[in-house]
Amino acid sequence: MGFIKKFLASAACIAVIAAMSVETYASAVNMTLIYDGQSHNYSAQSIDIEIDGEKITDMDVPPIILNDRTLVPARAVFEKMGAEIVWNEKTQEVYIMHKNDLLVIKIDSSEGIKNGTAFTMDMPAKIINDRTLIPLRAVSEALGCQVSWNSDSRLISISTSGKSNDDTNNNDSNDNNTSDDTNNNTNNNNQNSDNNSGSSDNTSQNSIFNVTGVDVPSSIDDEQIFTIHADSEIGTYNSFILSNNRLVVDINNAKMNVKNADVKDTNSSVVSAVRFGQLTSAPYVTRAVFDLKSIPKYEVNLSSDKKSITVEFDTTILKVSDLSTSSSGGTDTIKVYGNGKLSASYYTLSNPPRAVIEISNAVSSLDSTYSVTKCDFITGIRTSQYDATTVQIVAELNKNVNVELDNKDDYLAVNITKSSLENLSYDTSSHTITIENASKIDTSDITINDNYLSGSYVINFNDDYQDILGKGNITCSDNYINSINVSENSDGDSVITANENAIVASKIINSGDKVTIQFVNPKEVYDKIVVLDPGHGKADNGASGNGLYEKNVNLEIVKRVYALLEKDPNIKVYATRLDDSYPANASRAAMANQIADLFVSIHQNSSTNTTPNGTEVLYTEHVGETGENGKLTSKIAAQIALTWVINSLQTTNRGIKDRPDLIVLNQTKVPAILIETAFISNPDDAAKLGSDEYLDKVAHGIYTAISTMMSQYNVR
């Protein structure tokens, strides 16, 4: 066991007993559980746990019953037995070392490992409300303990000697469990088929088998057929299209046993990667995800021996053979001919103005250049084979235009007309609006309304420049901007609204007859940026107690800190939410990674016991956070925040704690902390959280902490 002890000593300890969405009334527990991508209402009578006759009284997360099995936080229970608990974030596994035994419990897997040998659990470990909960009976018995259940007192007794303390009832199932554990997976019908499910007529629905791998095309020129293999007959499966060009195949009653679960070498003009995962373990469902470059026609079928599923893409490579130009009634038209219906997209460039048309799944036999003499807007045409299956046509223009594609059966029509935004263009490569003939525009009057939470960036000129700017829309579709709308507001002022694909700031340059507005990452404009995160929201109330809901307290504190930071000229502030909404935790972390120098998440603690109280700050150190050269680290930020919050609220100091299991901490790449401000379940702490006076005090403390971090440490 020496190597195990060395590994455990070097690993970051798991902290799996932080606050969840809990509301207790006498012996009832009412909670909102979030797992498997859905919210579930949970209501059940509370359960007590004792080990060797000693009741556990300090659990700040109650036992949860799912599918008639009890799940508990690992540390709260098993450390009481003298076990050592470690969390492996990379593999999503809990390690439990007790005496000479090592258990490995993997999230969402019903198979545990004890000293290298697999054993089966009747309920997998789950991540619920961002906390890791494990099946009590299965793990206890794997450690050689005896588990019994007294239904009258609702007491689970664990004997570490292997002898039961109470043989009244040794079944930990519960008929009073009213948890809503329904996971409705709605399959979206794709454009190719009205029936996107399949089954084998003679295969038992309950027969468990392994998905073992996938075959890819041998070359990009071969038929684009992918074959998913199993070691036994496949029963039922479903296929559907998800957003962002993903084809999903869910295989029921299947364990994922694929050695290469992330296939990048696809030899495909359509599929960029194939990924496998164990979607659920109760029941077993293996998910295959095909990342698509575009969405062609496809078919998903079960093989004749029922041991494989084929996914075949129609990638007929068309030949683009000719093009012509014409002009009539103020419209220039490029007609592109091929041996089938062509699929195309376009974007525009400026300086000089150009329209770029890209035809997918095609090869070109066009000339490289075409002269144009009788068009109003097109001055020349260049073509190329952009890559093995993409034909690119570039129309050189004499001014900014509107572009419209009309896909006919026998040709593709590219219609180019005069833009009402004659002086305005957008360059996708530099994310820049250029306004020509702009000598009359006073850029000093421009004001910005950054509605980043709703995805719009509004530039108000505070004057009427319709004669210069015009009115209309531009399709951009780059990484920063989706589209641009030029209009006027109710005061008659000209307004440019950029609909965002990412949070942006802007650089505005007035060079006399030309004005440029470049959209950039906020870090190019602001030296210090903090993202505030009010935890929970919408259906996820968080913890509750003493008449308070955590989501509301979190939001009230963040709004106050936000207002203080907005007045600070040295720090730019953003927030993940400023209303009763619920951004996914991964999205909150992604927002911090995109724009922030510091991420501060605000939460409240809770316990099933009203005694625990005080403030603690959670963190986990990221790769490269060494503190060298005066750089801020998550641990330093946690200590500074703890000091100032305690000074503000006069609460008990519960210290800083390393929590590598929390998404908003382990998926962030910038210094990140989670402040557990106080215990909403403690009457004294809750009285402070319900007071405007104390909310103002804690907000000022958090603001001062952030200001201290930003002024005393380097953040870039």
XYZ file of C-alpha atoms in Angstrom:
716
model
C 0.000 0.000 0.000
C 3.054 2.271 0.070
C 2.527 3.566 -3.452
C -1.123 4.283 -2.628
C -0.187 6.319 0.433
C 2.311 8.320 -1.615
C -0.314 8.982 -4.268
C -2.928 9.951 -1.708
C -0.508 12.225 0.096
C 0.274 14.080 -3.108
C -3.328 14.376 -4.281
C -5.626 17.250 -3.447
C -8.193 16.293 -0.826
C -11.785 16.132 -1.918
C -14.263 18.361 -0.171
C -17.660 16.905 -0.778
C -19.724 18.218 2.075
C -20.441 21.842 1.200
C -23.895 23.392 1.183
C -26.630 22.090 -1.090
C -30.133 23.329 -1.832
C -31.618 22.267 1.509
C -34.747 23.223 3.403
C -35.646 21.291 6.553
C -38.809 21.368 8.574
C -38.748 19.034 11.613
C -38.146 15.594 10.052
C -38.760 16.653 6.438
C -36.106 17.519 3.867
C -37.130 19.560 0.815
C -34.487 20.144 -1.825
C -33.867 21.036 -5.426
C -31.470 18.435 -6.825
C -29.565 19.199 -10.007
C -27.929 16.209 -11.687
C -27.722 14.598 -15.116
C -28.443 18.030 -16.623
C -31.882 18.401 -15.022
C -33.510 19.840 -11.886
C -35.490 17.483 -9.633
C -37.753 18.354 -6.721
C -36.919 16.199 -3.685
C -39.010 15.748 -0.565
C -38.476 13.045 2.042
C -38.273 12.472 5.759
C -34.806 13.041 7.168
C -32.445 10.133 7.872
C -29.943 9.742 10.695
C -26.692 7.778 10.438
C -24.711 6.216 13.255
C -21.341 4.471 13.177
C -20.644 1.910 15.893
C -23.483 3.380 17.921
C -22.305 7.009 17.625
C -24.682 9.233 15.690
C -23.231 11.652 13.134
C -24.476 15.116 14.099
C -22.299 17.515 12.119
C -23.267 16.665 8.523
C -23.950 19.868 6.612
C -25.482 17.849 3.753
C -28.276 15.388 4.571
C -28.394 11.855 3.154
C -30.262 11.721 -0.161
C -32.394 8.813 -1.355
C -32.406 8.101 -5.109
C -33.868 4.965 -6.631
C -34.450 3.644 -3.077
C -30.741 3.877 -2.274
C -29.052 6.263 0.139
C -26.316 8.595 -1.135
C -24.039 10.428 1.290
C -21.074 12.818 1.114
C -17.941 10.680 1.353
C -15.946 12.679 3.859
C -18.795 13.248 6.343
C -19.393 9.526 6.802
C -16.273 7.577 5.926
C -13.762 9.797 7.681
C -15.724 8.929 10.831
C -14.591 5.344 10.222
C -10.994 6.500 9.996
C -10.876 6.354 6.189
C -8.851 8.743 4.028
C -10.706 10.391 1.136
C -9.131 11.746 -2.068
C -10.764 13.206 -5.191
C -9.191 12.748 -8.636
C -10.633 15.519 -10.794
C -9.067 14.269 -14.023
C -10.600 10.781 -13.801
C -13.705 11.857 -11.826
C -13.004 9.248 -9.160
C -13.214 9.116 -5.358
C -10.456 7.151 -3.575
C -11.330 5.717 -0.146
C -8.477 4.139 1.836
C -9.508 2.264 4.979
C -7.031 0.072 6.846
C -5.534 -2.124 4.085
C -8.319 -1.536 1.536
C -8.413 0.938 -1.342
C -11.757 1.598 -3.040
C -12.043 3.514 -6.290
C -15.545 4.893 -6.952
C -16.074 6.525 -10.350
C -18.829 9.064 -10.923
C -21.863 7.674 -12.808
C -20.469 4.141 -12.808
C -22.141 1.232 -11.022
C -18.829 -0.610 -10.949
C -16.436 0.059 -8.087
C -12.917 -1.279 -7.657
C -11.606 -2.750 -4.394
C -7.896 -3.498 -4.268
C -7.869 -3.884 -8.061
C -10.959 -6.137 -8.253
C -14.266 -4.865 -9.634
C -17.494 -5.056 -7.642
C -21.027 -3.981 -8.545
C -23.006 -1.270 -6.766
C -26.783 -0.988 -7.055
C -26.489 2.799 -7.401
C -23.640 4.824 -8.941
C -21.965 7.783 -7.301
C -23.424 11.042 -8.594
C -22.490 14.696 -8.788
C -25.544 16.467 -7.370
C -25.633 20.243 -7.022
C -21.894 20.187 -7.806
C -21.264 17.866 -4.842
C -19.999 14.283 -4.942
C -22.337 11.770 -3.262
C -21.661 8.027 -3.020
C -23.897 4.996 -2.259
C -23.738 4.303 1.477
C -24.601 0.604 1.677
C -22.528 -0.583 -1.281
C -19.373 1.237 -0.208
C -19.756 0.385 3.481
C -20.210 -3.297 2.730
C -17.238 -3.224 0.353
C -15.203 -2.050 3.359
C -16.448 -5.034 5.383
C -19.002 -3.100 7.420
C -22.520 -4.228 8.360
C -25.347 -1.849 7.407
C -28.858 -1.970 8.852
C -31.965 0.198 8.536
C -34.616 0.942 11.156
C -37.683 2.180 9.333
C -39.439 3.382 12.515
C -36.639 5.689 13.649
C -35.306 6.207 10.094
C -31.832 5.351 11.351
C -29.048 3.760 9.290
C -26.593 1.915 11.517
C -23.098 1.004 10.371
C -20.973 -1.464 12.281
C -17.297 -1.372 11.338
C -16.792 -4.743 13.085
C -19.172 -6.408 10.635
C -21.842 -7.025 13.291
C -25.150 -5.210 13.073
C -26.092 -2.738 15.794
C -29.755 -3.062 14.865
C -31.146 -6.021 12.999
C -34.678 -4.583 12.874
C -34.543 -4.076 9.133
C -31.470 -4.403 6.940
C -32.971 -2.855 3.843
C -32.066 0.787 3.222
C -34.859 1.301 0.714
C -37.502 3.869 1.527
C -41.090 3.854 0.387
C -41.554 7.488 1.394
C -39.079 8.795 -1.142
C -40.878 11.281 -3.391
C -37.805 12.475 -5.255
C -38.559 13.255 -8.865
C -35.883 11.172 -10.556
C -37.366 11.256 -14.037
C -34.791 12.116 -16.682
C -36.638 12.961 -19.868
C -34.280 12.842 -22.814
C -36.044 14.516 -25.708
C -34.648 13.434 -29.035
C -34.781 16.048 -31.734
C -35.776 14.703 -35.103
C -33.165 15.487 -37.698
C -33.642 16.633 -41.214
C -32.892 13.236 -42.661
C -35.402 10.905 -41.081
C -38.752 10.870 -39.344
C -37.652 7.905 -37.244
C -34.382 8.321 -35.414
C -34.496 5.248 -33.204
C -33.839 1.600 -33.798
C -33.993 -1.763 -32.088
C -33.277 -5.454 -32.428
C -36.439 -7.555 -32.280
C -34.945 -10.539 -30.494
C -32.596 -8.850 -28.030
C -33.564 -8.483 -24.401
C -33.956 -4.858 -23.392
C -32.102 -5.649 -20.141
C -29.110 -7.462 -21.624
C -25.978 -5.452 -20.766
C -23.175 -5.399 -23.354
C -20.042 -3.386 -24.167
C -19.481 -0.789 -26.865
C -15.931 -1.557 -27.928
C -14.915 0.915 -30.631
C -15.561 2.664 -33.906
C -14.234 2.189 -37.434
C -13.625 5.330 -39.490
C -13.217 5.708 -43.269
C -9.810 4.619 -44.489
C -9.349 7.894 -46.379
C -11.121 11.160 -47.034
C -11.940 9.931 -50.543
C -13.710 6.773 -49.339
C -17.369 6.416 -48.493
C -18.021 8.256 -45.261
C -19.244 5.318 -43.192
C -18.548 5.022 -39.465
C -19.217 1.725 -37.683
C -19.787 1.498 -33.919
C -19.024 -2.002 -32.617
C -20.421 -3.942 -29.648
C -19.450 -7.302 -28.156
C -23.040 -8.563 -28.194
C -26.349 -7.866 -29.889
C -27.542 -4.265 -29.599
C -31.075 -3.764 -28.368
C -32.294 -0.182 -28.778
C -30.624 3.071 -29.734
C -31.568 6.666 -30.557
C -29.957 9.214 -32.841
C -30.565 12.930 -33.065
C -28.921 16.259 -33.883
C -27.779 18.604 -31.120
C -26.789 22.242 -31.499
C -23.371 23.194 -32.856
C -23.429 20.493 -35.544
C -23.340 17.384 -33.362
C -24.898 14.035 -34.246
C -25.621 11.913 -31.180
C -26.133 8.152 -31.031
C -27.312 6.880 -27.636
C -26.994 3.101 -27.209
C -29.142 1.639 -24.456
C -28.029 -1.067 -21.990
C -24.452 -0.510 -23.117
C -21.271 -0.039 -21.107
C -18.646 2.203 -22.658
C -15.523 0.074 -23.114
C -13.792 2.025 -25.873
C -10.023 2.353 -25.543
C -9.820 5.509 -27.665
C -12.836 7.511 -26.500
C -11.878 10.653 -28.440
C -11.117 9.897 -32.088
C -9.532 12.856 -33.889
C -8.143 11.067 -36.963
C -11.464 10.588 -38.727
C -10.318 10.642 -42.387
C -13.510 12.529 -43.077
C -14.632 15.627 -44.900
C -17.712 15.739 -42.652
C -16.723 14.476 -39.183
C -13.985 16.244 -37.260
C -14.091 13.968 -34.201
C -15.968 11.057 -32.632
C -16.312 11.029 -28.844
C -17.680 8.345 -26.516
C -18.916 8.579 -22.945
C -21.004 6.752 -20.361
C -24.105 8.930 -20.373
C -25.776 7.073 -17.498
C -25.067 3.960 -15.472
C -28.540 3.284 -14.104
C -29.547 2.241 -16.676
C -26.401 1.949 -18.781
C -26.423 4.237 -21.811
C -23.329 4.813 -23.950
C -23.298 8.019 -25.987
C -21.375 8.518 -29.225
C -21.040 12.117 -30.429
C -20.022 12.955 -33.991
C -18.671 16.511 -34.277
C -19.703 17.621 -37.766
C -18.220 20.268 -40.006
C -21.652 20.653 -41.600
C -24.863 18.633 -41.500
C -25.288 16.570 -44.669
C -27.859 13.842 -45.195
C -27.103 10.769 -43.115
C -28.483 7.390 -42.119
C -28.074 5.465 -38.866
C -28.742 1.724 -39.128
C -28.305 -1.486 -37.173
C -26.231 -4.148 -38.905
C -27.722 -7.491 -39.907
C -25.924 -9.320 -37.070
C -27.109 -6.602 -34.656
C -23.600 -6.160 -33.259
C -22.814 -2.817 -34.869
C -24.402 0.485 -35.832
C -23.428 2.202 -39.062
C -23.549 5.951 -39.517
C -23.342 6.820 -43.201
C -22.994 10.361 -44.497
C -23.936 11.397 -48.005
C -20.822 13.241 -49.105
C -21.232 13.171 -52.817
C -18.520 15.465 -54.104
C -20.013 17.762 -56.696
C -18.112 19.339 -59.543
C -18.362 23.141 -59.930
C -17.977 23.583 -63.652
C -18.884 27.122 -64.700
C -20.054 30.557 -63.629
C -21.511 33.618 -65.295
C -22.302 37.205 -64.308
C -25.154 39.511 -65.216
C -26.727 42.754 -64.019
C -30.342 43.857 -64.137
C -32.496 46.308 -62.203
C -29.797 47.220 -59.709
C -28.877 43.609 -58.972
C -25.634 41.931 -59.976
C -25.918 38.139 -60.153
C -23.261 35.439 -60.179
C -24.612 32.091 -61.375
C -22.517 29.084 -60.324
C -23.141 25.769 -62.112
C -22.403 22.210 -61.008
C -23.571 18.664 -61.505
C -25.972 18.827 -58.554
C -27.517 21.177 -56.023
C -24.710 23.221 -54.462
C -24.538 24.039 -50.742
C -22.909 27.395 -49.974
C -22.355 30.090 -47.361
C -20.836 33.570 -47.558
C -19.171 36.320 -45.559
C -17.894 39.812 -46.364
C -14.542 41.540 -46.021
C -13.571 45.198 -46.314
C -10.572 47.302 -47.332
C -11.182 46.581 -50.160
C -14.792 45.335 -50.068
C -15.213 41.674 -51.019
C -17.862 38.967 -50.811
C -16.544 35.437 -50.198
C -18.728 32.468 -51.203
C -17.736 28.993 -50.005
C -19.246 25.869 -51.594
C -18.885 22.711 -49.506
C -18.419 19.107 -50.700
C -17.285 20.311 -54.088
C -14.274 20.428 -56.372
C -13.603 23.141 -58.893
C -12.973 23.094 -62.599
C -13.458 26.887 -62.787
C -10.950 29.335 -64.165
C -8.902 31.057 -61.499
C -10.098 34.543 -62.544
C -13.058 36.025 -64.399
C -13.208 39.518 -65.850
C -16.389 41.467 -65.234
C -17.383 44.412 -67.433
C -21.123 45.003 -67.197
C -21.897 44.846 -63.488
C -22.761 47.711 -61.160
C -20.878 46.423 -58.079
C -18.677 43.482 -59.097
C -15.283 44.459 -60.497
C -13.663 41.031 -60.655
C -13.936 37.390 -59.591
C -11.286 34.996 -58.246
C -11.805 31.307 -57.538
C -9.780 28.600 -55.820
C -9.962 25.144 -54.294
C -9.817 26.339 -50.682
C -9.339 22.816 -49.326
C -9.963 19.281 -50.550
C -13.758 19.680 -50.521
C -14.394 23.443 -50.476
C -14.568 25.755 -53.485
C -14.080 29.440 -52.742
C -15.301 32.289 -54.961
C -14.251 35.857 -54.141
C -16.222 38.714 -55.696
C -14.243 41.949 -55.696
C -16.558 44.944 -55.194
C -16.464 48.705 -55.687
C -18.625 49.461 -52.626
C -20.400 47.865 -49.711
C -23.289 45.657 -50.780
C -26.000 43.281 -49.629
C -25.479 39.633 -50.522
C -28.187 36.989 -50.878
C -27.796 33.321 -51.873
C -30.550 31.609 -53.871
C -29.936 27.880 -54.230
C -31.683 26.653 -57.376
C -31.802 23.029 -58.489
C -29.478 23.599 -61.441
C -27.365 26.538 -60.270
C -26.474 28.707 -57.287
C -27.424 32.385 -57.645
C -25.428 34.989 -55.718
C -27.456 38.221 -55.835
C -25.611 41.425 -54.991
C -27.481 44.685 -54.449
C -26.707 48.177 -53.242
C -26.560 48.426 -49.485
C -28.513 51.089 -47.663
C -25.395 51.118 -45.467
C -23.341 52.482 -48.308
C -20.723 54.119 -46.110
C -20.548 51.320 -43.554
C -18.775 47.960 -43.817
C -17.634 45.196 -41.486
C -14.409 43.213 -41.727
C -14.685 39.745 -40.162
C -10.919 39.209 -39.965
C -10.338 42.237 -37.703
C -13.880 42.491 -36.236
C -13.991 46.113 -37.375
C -16.772 48.441 -38.547
C -15.508 51.074 -40.977
C -17.566 54.225 -41.624
C -16.560 56.209 -44.702
C -17.411 59.891 -45.373
C -17.571 60.359 -41.610
C -16.173 63.894 -41.203
C -19.440 65.135 -39.669
C -19.520 62.449 -36.953
C -18.487 63.633 -33.488
C -17.181 60.485 -31.811
C -16.759 62.299 -28.478
C -20.558 62.173 -28.104
C -20.719 58.369 -28.473
C -21.989 56.407 -25.490
C -21.854 52.627 -25.019
C -24.559 50.416 -23.525
C -22.964 47.022 -22.968
C -25.826 44.546 -22.522
C -23.433 41.593 -22.310
C -25.857 39.377 -20.399
C -28.373 39.616 -23.230
C -25.696 39.506 -25.935
C -25.905 43.007 -27.394
C -23.396 45.854 -27.546
C -25.098 49.170 -28.344
C -23.212 52.178 -29.731
C -25.298 55.371 -29.459
C -24.054 58.319 -31.538
C -26.393 60.710 -29.690
C -27.170 62.508 -32.956
C -28.872 61.783 -36.262
C -26.359 60.461 -38.803
C -28.772 58.514 -40.977
C -27.526 60.330 -44.068
C -24.080 58.832 -43.406
C -24.840 55.524 -41.711
C -28.136 54.599 -43.336
C -30.305 51.827 -41.898
C -30.089 48.071 -42.233
C -28.361 44.863 -41.176
C -25.010 43.206 -41.804
C -24.428 39.478 -41.290
C -21.028 38.916 -39.694
C -20.927 35.426 -38.122
C -17.387 35.628 -36.777
C -16.177 34.632 -33.318
C -17.091 37.994 -31.802
C -20.101 39.360 -33.684
C -23.070 37.542 -35.193
C -24.779 40.504 -36.867
C -24.953 44.288 -36.856
C -28.090 46.434 -36.960
C -28.031 50.142 -37.835
C -31.140 52.029 -36.750
C -32.347 55.060 -34.826
C -33.787 55.197 -31.316
C -36.900 56.962 -30.085
C -34.944 60.223 -29.815
C -33.952 60.041 -33.487
C -30.310 59.284 -32.661
C -28.358 56.853 -34.832
C -27.567 53.570 -33.079
C -25.394 50.602 -34.044
C -26.255 47.362 -32.243
C -23.789 44.490 -32.420
C -25.338 41.113 -31.594
C -22.545 39.252 -29.827
C -21.131 35.766 -30.096
C -18.770 36.669 -27.239
C -18.436 39.457 -24.682
C -16.589 42.357 -26.290
C -15.323 45.866 -25.707
C -14.525 48.393 -28.432
C -11.807 50.690 -29.694
C -13.135 53.726 -31.594
C -10.750 55.718 -33.793
C -11.710 58.918 -35.628
C -9.244 59.729 -38.406
C -11.181 62.596 -39.979
C -13.088 61.240 -42.967
C -13.152 57.708 -41.553
C -14.310 56.219 -38.253
C -13.408 52.671 -37.228
C -15.011 50.699 -34.420
C -13.043 47.564 -33.572
C -14.531 44.898 -31.317
C -11.928 43.329 -29.034
C -11.638 41.163 -25.950
C -12.242 43.388 -22.892
C -8.704 42.606 -21.698
C -7.413 44.754 -24.570
C -9.260 47.765 -23.127
C -9.293 47.242 -19.350
C -6.242 46.538 -17.188
C -8.088 44.744 -14.359
C -11.307 42.772 -14.739
C -13.336 40.892 -12.121
C -16.318 38.614 -12.777
C -18.824 38.339 -9.921
C -20.956 35.213 -9.690
C -24.144 35.033 -7.597
C -24.472 31.280 -7.059
C -27.606 29.309 -7.995
C -30.636 31.067 -9.548
C -34.015 30.419 -11.161
C -35.218 26.869 -10.344
C -32.129 26.277 -8.210
C -32.894 28.121 -4.971
C -29.745 26.985 -3.257
C -29.953 26.508 0.492
C -32.832 27.965 2.466
C -33.569 28.681 6.086
C -34.912 31.283 8.477
C -37.130 32.737 5.757
C -34.268 33.242 3.289
C -33.375 31.645 -0.045
C -29.700 31.470 -0.883
C -30.093 32.503 -4.534
C -31.713 35.799 -3.456
C -29.110 36.579 -0.785
C -26.297 35.854 -3.235
C -27.830 38.203 -5.800
C -28.387 41.001 -3.277
C -24.746 40.889 -2.202
C -23.441 40.797 -5.793
C -25.602 43.748 -6.859
C -24.132 45.810 -4.032
C -20.537 44.809 -4.821
C -21.214 45.415 -8.530
C -22.401 48.973 -7.825
C -19.274 49.727 -5.786
C -16.963 48.349 -8.485
C -18.721 50.318 -11.235
C -17.656 53.487 -9.440
C -14.021 52.323 -9.308
C -12.154 53.632 -12.385
C -9.372 51.067 -11.929
C -11.448 47.877 -12.086
C -13.906 46.696 -14.747
C -16.693 44.493 -13.415
C -18.925 41.897 -15.081
C -21.380 39.431 -13.540
C -22.644 35.995 -14.551
C -26.191 37.058 -13.688
C -27.939 40.168 -12.363
C -31.436 38.716 -12.202
C -33.155 35.460 -11.278
C -31.582 33.395 -14.050
C -29.422 30.274 -13.971
C -26.255 30.147 -16.077
C -24.729 26.670 -16.083
C -21.707 26.421 -13.792
C -19.486 25.491 -16.729
C -20.675 28.662 -18.514
C -19.802 30.761 -15.481
C -16.277 29.339 -15.504
C -15.995 29.816 -19.273
C -16.994 33.480 -18.933
C -14.220 33.998 -16.388
C -11.686 32.304 -18.628
C -12.668 34.499 -21.579
C -12.496 37.930 -19.988
C -11.535 37.932 -16.278
C -8.447 38.435 -14.150
C -10.341 37.349 -11.029
C -13.508 35.301 -10.435
C -15.508 35.714 -7.207
C -18.507 33.460 -6.580
C -20.873 34.343 -3.729
C -22.713 31.610 -1.801
C -24.228 30.911 1.604
C -23.513 27.879 3.754
C -26.082 25.552 5.294
C -26.369 22.640 7.676
C -29.059 20.278 8.910
C -27.911 21.401 12.358
C -28.588 25.037 13.309
C -25.364 25.299 15.352
C -22.672 25.640 12.605
C -21.982 29.283 11.784
C -19.364 31.565 10.305
C -17.533 32.374 7.099
C -15.237 30.262 4.958
C -13.707 30.828 1.520
C -13.163 27.997 -0.943
C -10.467 27.866 -3.612
C -8.314 25.484 -5.575
C -4.922 26.316 -7.003
C -4.604 26.152 -10.762
C -1.667 25.035 -12.845
C 0.942 27.787 -12.888
C -0.372 29.611 -9.802
C 2.967 29.919 -8.026
C 2.723 33.467 -6.699
C 6.026 34.343 -8.354
C 6.647 37.942 -9.451
C 3.894 39.179 -7.161
C 1.112 37.441 -9.067
C -2.236 36.855 -7.442
C -3.185 33.236 -6.766
C -6.498 31.665 -5.794
C -5.167 30.849 -2.327
C -3.983 34.418 -1.719
C -7.323 35.755 -2.968
C -9.184 33.397 -0.605
C -7.218 34.565 2.419
C -7.715 38.259 1.612
C -11.464 37.773 1.029
C -11.851 35.803 4.277
C -10.184 38.545 6.306
C -12.362 41.337 4.948
C -15.679 39.455 5.085
C -15.101 38.439 8.711
C -14.177 42.028 9.593
C -17.386 43.229 7.947
C -19.840 40.687 9.382
C -18.053 39.810 12.629
C -18.671 36.131 11.919
C -16.741 33.050 13.030
C -13.561 32.378 11.063
C -13.895 28.920 9.482
C -10.778 29.367 7.370
C -9.992 28.802 3.716
C -10.502 25.368 2.180
C -9.118 23.692 -0.933
C -12.074 22.473 -3.010
C -10.876 20.922 -6.278
C -14.285 19.285 -6.845
C -16.269 22.464 -7.638
C -16.820 23.329 -11.303
C -16.527 27.099 -10.868
C -13.146 26.545 -9.210
C -11.643 23.610 -11.087
C -12.662 24.769 -14.577
C -11.490 28.355 -14.175
C -7.993 29.256 -15.325
C -7.735 32.596 -13.506
C -7.605 33.123 -9.720
C -11.038 32.035 -8.483
C -12.692 31.886 -5.063
C -16.083 30.920 -3.664
C -17.140 32.879 -0.574
C -19.453 30.986 1.798
C -20.541 34.240 3.425
C -22.436 32.805 6.409
C -24.757 29.969 7.451
C -28.285 30.575 6.254
C -29.345 27.743 8.584
C -27.961 29.499 11.688
C -30.401 32.040 13.232
C -27.713 34.598 14.118
C -25.958 34.412 10.749
C -29.297 34.469 8.920
C -30.376 37.597 10.816
C -27.336 39.376 9.391
C -28.001 38.075 5.882
C -31.556 39.417 6.107
C -30.424 42.885 7.146
C -29.747 45.628 4.581
C -27.212 47.102 6.990
C -25.157 43.901 7.105
C -25.566 43.223 3.385
C -24.060 46.651 2.734
C -21.258 45.863 5.173
C -20.383 42.524 3.599
C -20.580 44.050 0.104
C -18.148 46.763 1.138
C -15.876 44.114 2.663
C -15.853 42.073 -0.551
C -15.261 45.221 -2.611
C -12.338 46.190 -0.368
C -10.915 42.680 -0.661
C -11.092 42.811 -4.466
C -9.564 46.279 -4.532
C -6.756 45.070 -2.259
C -6.030 42.073 -4.488
C -5.968 44.200 -7.627
C -3.758 46.927 -6.160
C -1.256 44.795 -4.244
C -0.804 41.908 -6.697
C -0.189 41.506 -10.401
C -3.043 39.853 -12.283
C -1.421 39.527 -15.728
